[in-house]
Coordinates of C-alpha atoms in Angstrom, one line a residue:
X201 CA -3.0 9.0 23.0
X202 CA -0.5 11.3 22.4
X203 CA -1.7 14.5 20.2
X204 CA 1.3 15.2 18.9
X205 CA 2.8 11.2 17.5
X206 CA 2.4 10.5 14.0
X207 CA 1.0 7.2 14.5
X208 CA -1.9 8.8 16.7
X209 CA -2.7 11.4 14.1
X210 CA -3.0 8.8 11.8
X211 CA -5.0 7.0 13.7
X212 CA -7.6 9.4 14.5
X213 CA -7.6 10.8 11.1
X214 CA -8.6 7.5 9.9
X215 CA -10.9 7.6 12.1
X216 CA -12.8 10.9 11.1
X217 CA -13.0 10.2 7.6
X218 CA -13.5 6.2 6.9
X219 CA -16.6 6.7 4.8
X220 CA -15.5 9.8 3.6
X221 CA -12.2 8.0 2.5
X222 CA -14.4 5.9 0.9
X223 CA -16.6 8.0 -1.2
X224 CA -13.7 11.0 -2.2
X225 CA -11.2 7.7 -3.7
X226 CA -13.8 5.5 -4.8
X227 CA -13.4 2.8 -3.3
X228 CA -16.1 0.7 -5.4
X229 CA -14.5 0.7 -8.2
X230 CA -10.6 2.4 -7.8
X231 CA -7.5 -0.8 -8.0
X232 CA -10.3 -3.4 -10.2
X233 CA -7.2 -3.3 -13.0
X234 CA -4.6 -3.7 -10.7
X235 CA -6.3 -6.4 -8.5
X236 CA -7.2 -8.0 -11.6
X237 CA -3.9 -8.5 -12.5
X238 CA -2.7 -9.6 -9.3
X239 CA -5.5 -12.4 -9.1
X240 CA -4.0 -13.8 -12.5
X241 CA -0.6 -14.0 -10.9
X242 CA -1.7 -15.4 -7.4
X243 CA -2.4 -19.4 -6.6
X244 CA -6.3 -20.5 -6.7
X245 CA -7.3 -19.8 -2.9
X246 CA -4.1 -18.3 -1.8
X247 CA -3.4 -16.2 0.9
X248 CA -2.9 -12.4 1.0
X249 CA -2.2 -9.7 3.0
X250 CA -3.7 -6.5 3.1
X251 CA -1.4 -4.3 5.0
X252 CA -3.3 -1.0 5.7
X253 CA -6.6 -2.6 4.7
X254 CA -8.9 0.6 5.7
X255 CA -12.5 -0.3 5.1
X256 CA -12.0 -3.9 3.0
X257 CA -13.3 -2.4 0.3
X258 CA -12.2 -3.0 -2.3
X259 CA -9.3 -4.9 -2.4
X260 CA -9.8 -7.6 0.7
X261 CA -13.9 -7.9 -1.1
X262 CA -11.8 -8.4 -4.1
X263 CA -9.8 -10.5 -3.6
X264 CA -12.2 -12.7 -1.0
X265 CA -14.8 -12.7 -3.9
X266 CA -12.1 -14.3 -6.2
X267 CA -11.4 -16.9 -3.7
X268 CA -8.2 -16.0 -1.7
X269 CA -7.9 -16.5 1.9
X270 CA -7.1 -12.3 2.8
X271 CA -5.9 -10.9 6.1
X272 CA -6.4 -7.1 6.6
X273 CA -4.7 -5.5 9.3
X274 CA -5.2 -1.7 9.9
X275 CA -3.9 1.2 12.6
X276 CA -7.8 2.6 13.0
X277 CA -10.3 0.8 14.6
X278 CA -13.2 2.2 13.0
X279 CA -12.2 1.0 9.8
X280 CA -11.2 -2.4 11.1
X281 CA -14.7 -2.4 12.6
X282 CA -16.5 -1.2 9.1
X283 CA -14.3 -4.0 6.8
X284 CA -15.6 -6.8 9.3
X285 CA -19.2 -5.7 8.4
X286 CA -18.6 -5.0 5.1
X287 CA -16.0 -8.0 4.2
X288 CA -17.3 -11.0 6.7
X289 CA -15.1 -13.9 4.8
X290 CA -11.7 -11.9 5.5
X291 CA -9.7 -11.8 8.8
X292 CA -8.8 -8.4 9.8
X293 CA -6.8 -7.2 12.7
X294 CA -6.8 -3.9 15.0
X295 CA -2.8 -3.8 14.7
X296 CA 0.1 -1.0 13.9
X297 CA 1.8 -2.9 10.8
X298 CA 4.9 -2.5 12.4
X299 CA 4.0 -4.1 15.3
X300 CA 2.5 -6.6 13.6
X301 CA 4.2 -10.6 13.5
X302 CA 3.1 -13.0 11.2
X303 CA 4.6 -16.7 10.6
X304 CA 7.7 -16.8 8.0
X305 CA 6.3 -17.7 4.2
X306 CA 2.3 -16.4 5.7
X307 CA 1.2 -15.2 2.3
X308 CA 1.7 -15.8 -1.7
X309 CA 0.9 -11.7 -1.7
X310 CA 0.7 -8.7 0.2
X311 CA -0.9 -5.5 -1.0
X312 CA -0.3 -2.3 0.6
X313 CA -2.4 0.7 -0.9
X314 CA -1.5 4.1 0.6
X315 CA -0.2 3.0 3.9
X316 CA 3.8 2.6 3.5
X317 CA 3.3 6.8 3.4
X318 CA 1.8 6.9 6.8
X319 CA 4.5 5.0 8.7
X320 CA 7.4 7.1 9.9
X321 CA 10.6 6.8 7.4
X322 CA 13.0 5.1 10.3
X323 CA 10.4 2.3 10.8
X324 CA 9.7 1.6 7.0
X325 CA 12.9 -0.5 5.5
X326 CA 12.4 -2.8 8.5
X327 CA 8.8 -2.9 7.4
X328 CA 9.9 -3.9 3.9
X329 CA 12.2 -6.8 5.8
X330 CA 9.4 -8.2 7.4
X331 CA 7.0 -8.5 4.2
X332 CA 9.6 -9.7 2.7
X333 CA 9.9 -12.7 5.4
X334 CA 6.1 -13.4 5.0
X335 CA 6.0 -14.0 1.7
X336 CA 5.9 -16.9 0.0
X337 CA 8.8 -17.9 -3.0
X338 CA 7.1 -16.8 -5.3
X339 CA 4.8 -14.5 -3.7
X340 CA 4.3 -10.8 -4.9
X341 CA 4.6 -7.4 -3.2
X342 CA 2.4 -4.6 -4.5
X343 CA 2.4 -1.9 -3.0
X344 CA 2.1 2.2 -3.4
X345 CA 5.2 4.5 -2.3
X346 CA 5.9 8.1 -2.5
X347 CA 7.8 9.3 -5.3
X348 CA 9.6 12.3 -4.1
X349 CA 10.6 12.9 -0.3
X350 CA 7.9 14.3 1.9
X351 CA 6.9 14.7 5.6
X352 CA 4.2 16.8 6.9
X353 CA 0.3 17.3 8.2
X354 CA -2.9 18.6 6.6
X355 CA -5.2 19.8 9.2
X356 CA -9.0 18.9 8.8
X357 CA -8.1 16.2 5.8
X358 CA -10.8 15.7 3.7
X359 CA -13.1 17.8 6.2
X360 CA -12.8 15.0 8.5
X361 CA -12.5 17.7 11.6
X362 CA -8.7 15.8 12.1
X363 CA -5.8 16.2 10.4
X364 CA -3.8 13.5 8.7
X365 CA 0.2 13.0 9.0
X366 CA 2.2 11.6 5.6
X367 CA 5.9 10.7 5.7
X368 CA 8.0 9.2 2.5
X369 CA 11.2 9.2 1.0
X370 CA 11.7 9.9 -3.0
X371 CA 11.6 6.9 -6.1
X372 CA 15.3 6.1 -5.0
X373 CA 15.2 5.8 -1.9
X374 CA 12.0 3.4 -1.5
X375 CA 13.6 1.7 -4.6
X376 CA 17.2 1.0 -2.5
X377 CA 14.9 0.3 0.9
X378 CA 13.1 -2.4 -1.2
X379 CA 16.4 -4.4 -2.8
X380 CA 17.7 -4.1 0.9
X381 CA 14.9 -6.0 2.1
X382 CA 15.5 -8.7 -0.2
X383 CA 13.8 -7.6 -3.4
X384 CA 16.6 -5.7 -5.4
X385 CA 15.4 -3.5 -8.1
X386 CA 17.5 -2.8 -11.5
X387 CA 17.2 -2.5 -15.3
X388 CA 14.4 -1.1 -17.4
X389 CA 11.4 -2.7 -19.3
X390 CA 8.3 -1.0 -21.2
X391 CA 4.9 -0.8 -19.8
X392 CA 3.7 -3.3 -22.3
X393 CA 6.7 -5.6 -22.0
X394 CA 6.3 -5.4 -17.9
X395 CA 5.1 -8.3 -15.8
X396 CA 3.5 -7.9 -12.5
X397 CA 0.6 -5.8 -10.6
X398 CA 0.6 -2.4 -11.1
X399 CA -0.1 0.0 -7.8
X400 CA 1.9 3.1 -7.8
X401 CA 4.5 5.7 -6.3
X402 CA 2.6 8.6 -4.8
X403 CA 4.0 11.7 -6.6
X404 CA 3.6 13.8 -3.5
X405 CA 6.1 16.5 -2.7
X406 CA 6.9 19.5 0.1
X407 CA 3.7 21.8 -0.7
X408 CA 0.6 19.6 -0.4
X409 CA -2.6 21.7 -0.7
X410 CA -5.9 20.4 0.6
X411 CA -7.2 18.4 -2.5
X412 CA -3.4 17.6 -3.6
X413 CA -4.0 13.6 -1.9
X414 CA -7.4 13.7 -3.6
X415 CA -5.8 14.0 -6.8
X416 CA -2.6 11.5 -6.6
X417 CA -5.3 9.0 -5.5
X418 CA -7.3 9.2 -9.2
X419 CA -4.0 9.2 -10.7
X420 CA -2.7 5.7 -8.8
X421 CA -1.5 4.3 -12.4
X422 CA 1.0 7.0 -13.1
X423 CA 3.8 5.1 -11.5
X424 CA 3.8 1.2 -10.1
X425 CA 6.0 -0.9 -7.6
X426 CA 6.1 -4.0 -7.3
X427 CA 7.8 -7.2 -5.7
X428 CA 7.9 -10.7 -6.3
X429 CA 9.9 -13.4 -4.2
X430 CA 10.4 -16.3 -7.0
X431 CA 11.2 -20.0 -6.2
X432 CA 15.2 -20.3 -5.4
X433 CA 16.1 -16.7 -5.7
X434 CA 14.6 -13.0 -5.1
X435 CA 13.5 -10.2 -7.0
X436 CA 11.2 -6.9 -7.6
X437 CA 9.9 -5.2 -10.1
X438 CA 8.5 -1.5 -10.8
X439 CA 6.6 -0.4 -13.8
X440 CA 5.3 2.9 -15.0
X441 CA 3.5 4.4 -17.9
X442 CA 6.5 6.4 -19.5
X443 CA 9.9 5.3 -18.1
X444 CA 9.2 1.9 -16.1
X445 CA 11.8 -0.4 -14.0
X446 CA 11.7 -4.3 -14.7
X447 CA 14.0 -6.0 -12.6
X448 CA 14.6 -9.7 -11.8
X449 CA 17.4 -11.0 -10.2
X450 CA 19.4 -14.3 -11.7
X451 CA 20.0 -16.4 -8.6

């Protein structure tokens, strides 16, 4: 391991502070809206991704307890080891999700909670491509993002005894990175009028104090992104409390 690449400190930071994670973010209870939303919107027993699954809990319990066939994949292996114990009926795999390959049209969703912001910002609009070529038409992308630019390291996150690396560009940028992968954002819609899951766009800037994460985490609902790949054509949609994006596109 190398102490000084992003993906190591990640990985070890992970690590450190699994249950931790788990009981500073809530993980019983944090998403249930959101993940109710997207089990209206997915196919009785489909499949889903859960790219940066940490511990399975909750969304891959979730989402296996509603009856959908979910594949977590994760950079740390202690949480890959704690969501096989703690979700049995999923599939989860010890894998970089950018290293990892997947057949074309795998999944009718993927869901990606607070890991897009770990993966360096050169490696993420090919990410985006590649979910894009596992979904399904008509499959949905949810997913959390960072709403203004950011790179940088907290040392001894969440007094884990590691320290934990975050990289993402601003709203625009992740929005253009999104439409580029096949999922092209544009026009506006209320939050009641919007359709879709609703994850969120970190709001995380330069200065990032110790409980900064902590709080963006409780306030997940303050800004949403998400995709959807619809039968004969593509498109994505974001939504928001206050000044939501609704796009779809007319092919």
């Amino acid at each position: 391991m190398d102490a000084h690449n992003p993906k190591d400190i990640v990985r070890r930071g992970y690590d450190a502070v699994s249950l931790r994670y788990d009981q500073v973010y809530g993980a019983e209870t944090t998403y249930q809206r959101l993940l109710g939303d997207l089990r209206r919107r997915t196919p009785a027993g489909g499949t889903v991704l859960d790219l940066g699954c940490g511990s399975g809990v909750p969304v891959a319990r979730t989402l296996t307890d509603a009856g959908h066939q979910v594949t977590g994949i994760d950079i740390s292996g202690v949480q890959i080891c704690r969501a096989r114990e703690l979700v049995p009926q999923a599939e989860f795999i010890h894998v970089d999700a950018t290293a990892a390959t997947f057949d074309l049209a795998s999944f009718d969703a993927v869901v990606s909670f607070y890991a897009l912001i770990h993966v360096p910002l050169a490696e993420q609009p090919s990410l985006l491509r590649k979910i894009a070529e596992w979904l399904r038409p008509g499959g949905w992308f949810v997913a959390t993002t960072g709403h203004c630019a950011w790179t940088g390291v907290e040392e001894d996150w969440l007094g884990g005894g590691a320290p934990m690396w975050w990289s993402h560009a601003d709203a625009a940028t992740n929005r253009k990175w999104i439409a580029q992968a096949g999922l092209p954002l544009s026009g506006r819609s209320s939050y009641r009028k919007g359709a879709g899951a609703m994850p969120c766009s970190l709001p995380a800037c330069r200065s990032v104090p110790r409980d900064r994460h902590t709080a963006d985490h409780r306030a997940a609902d303050r800004h949403a992104l998400t995709g959807q790949l619809p039968a004969g054509g593509h498109s994505a949609e974001t939504q928001g409390r206050e000044q939501p994006q609704l796009s779809r596109s007319t092919t």
